[in-house]
Amino acid sequence: MKHFALVLVFFTSFTFTGQSVFNSEGASVTKADLETNYYEKDSTANALVIYEYGNSYIDKNSFKLKTEITKKVKIFNRNGFDKANLEIFLYNNKNKKEKVSDLRATTYNLENGSVTKTKLKNSEIFEEKYNENYTIVKSTFPNIKEGSVIIYSYTLESPFVFKYKGWSFQEDIPKLYSEYNTSIPGNYEYNIKLVGFLKLFHQDSNIRHNCLSVGNGGYANCTDTRYIMKDIPAFIEEDYMTTKSNYLSRIEYELKVFRGFDGRVDNITKNWKTTDKELKTDNNIGRQLGKSGGLKNLLSDSIINENDELKKASKILEYVQNNYTWNGKHNLFKDTSVKNLIKEKSGSASEINILLHNLLEENDINVKPVLISTRNNGLPTKLFPVISEFNYLIVAATINNEQYFLDATDEYLSFGEIPFKCLNHYGRLLDFKDASSWIDISDEKVSSRFYKAELSIDAEANISGIISSKSTGYHGLPLKRSYYSNSNQYLDYFKETYVNLDFLDHKVLSEGKTSYEFEEEFEIVYESDITANNIYLNPFLFKFFTENPFKLQERTYPIDFGYKDAYLYMLKLEIGDAYEILETPEDCVLKLPNNTGSLTFTTTVNENSVLLYFKFNFTQSYYEPQYYDSLKTFFGKIVDVQKNSLILLKKKQ
């Protein structure tokens, strides 16, 4: 009998080594556990899991899934006191519910050289209703102080064997040792997925015969597996990441097949062929796609009669963007009605994009719907269909052998552009005639920010001129949204942000709100300071970054910008005959490993003018964790150049 399918998903491997004074070999508390009040590998840690152990198995008497959990935690300071709060979520439905038993906890402290123990009382354990399907067992452990060590254990009993207990190796504080043991009877076949970027220290499996009696003299064999991870760093969220569930190191289980002892076989996890058939007849997806009813007379003759296929598709997209308002809901598999959208002029993202799909298809554009999971929703597994992992729908249009991703929920999106939240690596292209398939979701264009300043300084040290700006793609999108929704408020933002500048005029040169580029000009005046006939001028009147977004000692998960981008700042400063140039910033060149990014900063003096050129770019939208130190240094240089560069002018006598 086949026991289970094991799939280990690794993106890269990290190994952390070194000795520790803490006793991570078991749940007993040592004097070193109490005396040591810092973790040498992470001095910022407020608490530390010294040891944790889990053991899941099917009880031979009740046939319920039991999980025994033991954990030992060190509290370093008051900011770690929240780790003395325990919350256990218990799932229940109308007929069955999970239970907790044998909850025990002891707080150890070192007081006047002696070890004290304070045990948790039953009266300090509470249970409350969380929602329709969950209750919470809660407790706050007693006598918590800086330096305390807590040991607690409990047994979780679940009748939902199909939902095998997962295990999280990583959390927001570091761990020294985490072990999880499982025993799975052979008639349960699970897809098992190890998620995250950390490497197991040890794994072993063996078959244990006759582990479970099934009556009538029958027995089942079990696969016993042990997973161990050591020296696990804390997971700290930082900029440029998708949801943390993509990265937290853990084990997840999905029941694939159940084989009953009476001979029946239940295929729980379906394949994509079966799933496609179900989606085709789904009231919220398949039956809404391709509906021509109600579409007649929606489009003008000028759109319908457009001969250029790309222009026609662009006009249809603009029609949906301008005539239907997104209500803020996704509703991928819930209450989807294109008919109601047409009537109400407002609807969910699914309704709007299905209408877009249907109008394009009705006008002979080759289109397919694409199911995706947004960046804050997590990556869908590719191992087997889990429809609940998708939460959004966009449209893929193929025109002149080129594919475009389209979304009509945002009136400021240009043709071929989808919301930033949708840039989550891949989606499922639905094709009900042939077969669905995975498709990469990415933006191959480079989004850019560009400033060109042409300035001059007069004898009174007043600097004036024009600053031209061009922002494309995802850099231009928030600017378009801000300007076209309220142009006065847009300019007020610049006046409030750049208080040293006087804005005399502002012009927008873009074609409109769906233009891929957003171009504008600022006419400014800036009064510089003169000290002993010297003028110290920071040439970066507008800055790209004011601080380094990367501050962690180490980052074990990827840097995900979502798109490739480039930045350029050019300055020409005419100084006339009233000044001489004493000093200009130092030139520099910096590159990221494997030519994945570069930075160039140069300053040139040309007669009575200073020419400054500052450019940096990222040739990838996604960087593996090993690039973190380089990116941290790279951004540090970007901030330093903009913040500390000075042009020194001296007024001639």
Short mmCIF file of C-alpha atoms in Angstrom, two decimals, residues 7 19 33 104 112 234 241 264 295 316 335 371 412 470 494 509 539 564:
data_model
loop_
_atom_site.label_atom_id
_atom_site.label_comp_id
_atom_site.label_asym_id
_atom_site.label_seq_id
_atom_site.Cartn_x
_atom_site.Cartn_y
_atom_site.Cartn_z
CA VAL A 7 7.31 16.98 -1.81
CA GLN A 19 27.28 26.65 20.00
CA ASP A 33 18.87 28.92 30.68
CA ARG A 104 0.31 22.54 31.86
CA ASN A 112 18.40 35.68 44.94
CA ALA A 234 13.35 35.08 13.58
CA MET A 241 8.00 41.19 0.06
CA ARG A 264 -13.51 2.13 -1.09
CA LEU A 295 -23.93 42.83 -24.29
CA ILE A 316 -13.09 48.11 -25.24
CA ASP A 335 -22.20 36.15 -6.02
CA LEU A 371 -7.02 32.87 -12.04
CA TYR A 412 -5.79 54.65 -14.54
CA LYS A 470 8.69 61.52 -16.42
CA PHE A 494 4.73 69.01 -3.44
CA LEU A 509 2.18 66.97 -20.52
CA PRO A 539 21.95 69.29 -6.11
CA LYS A 564 12.04 45.98 -12.91
#
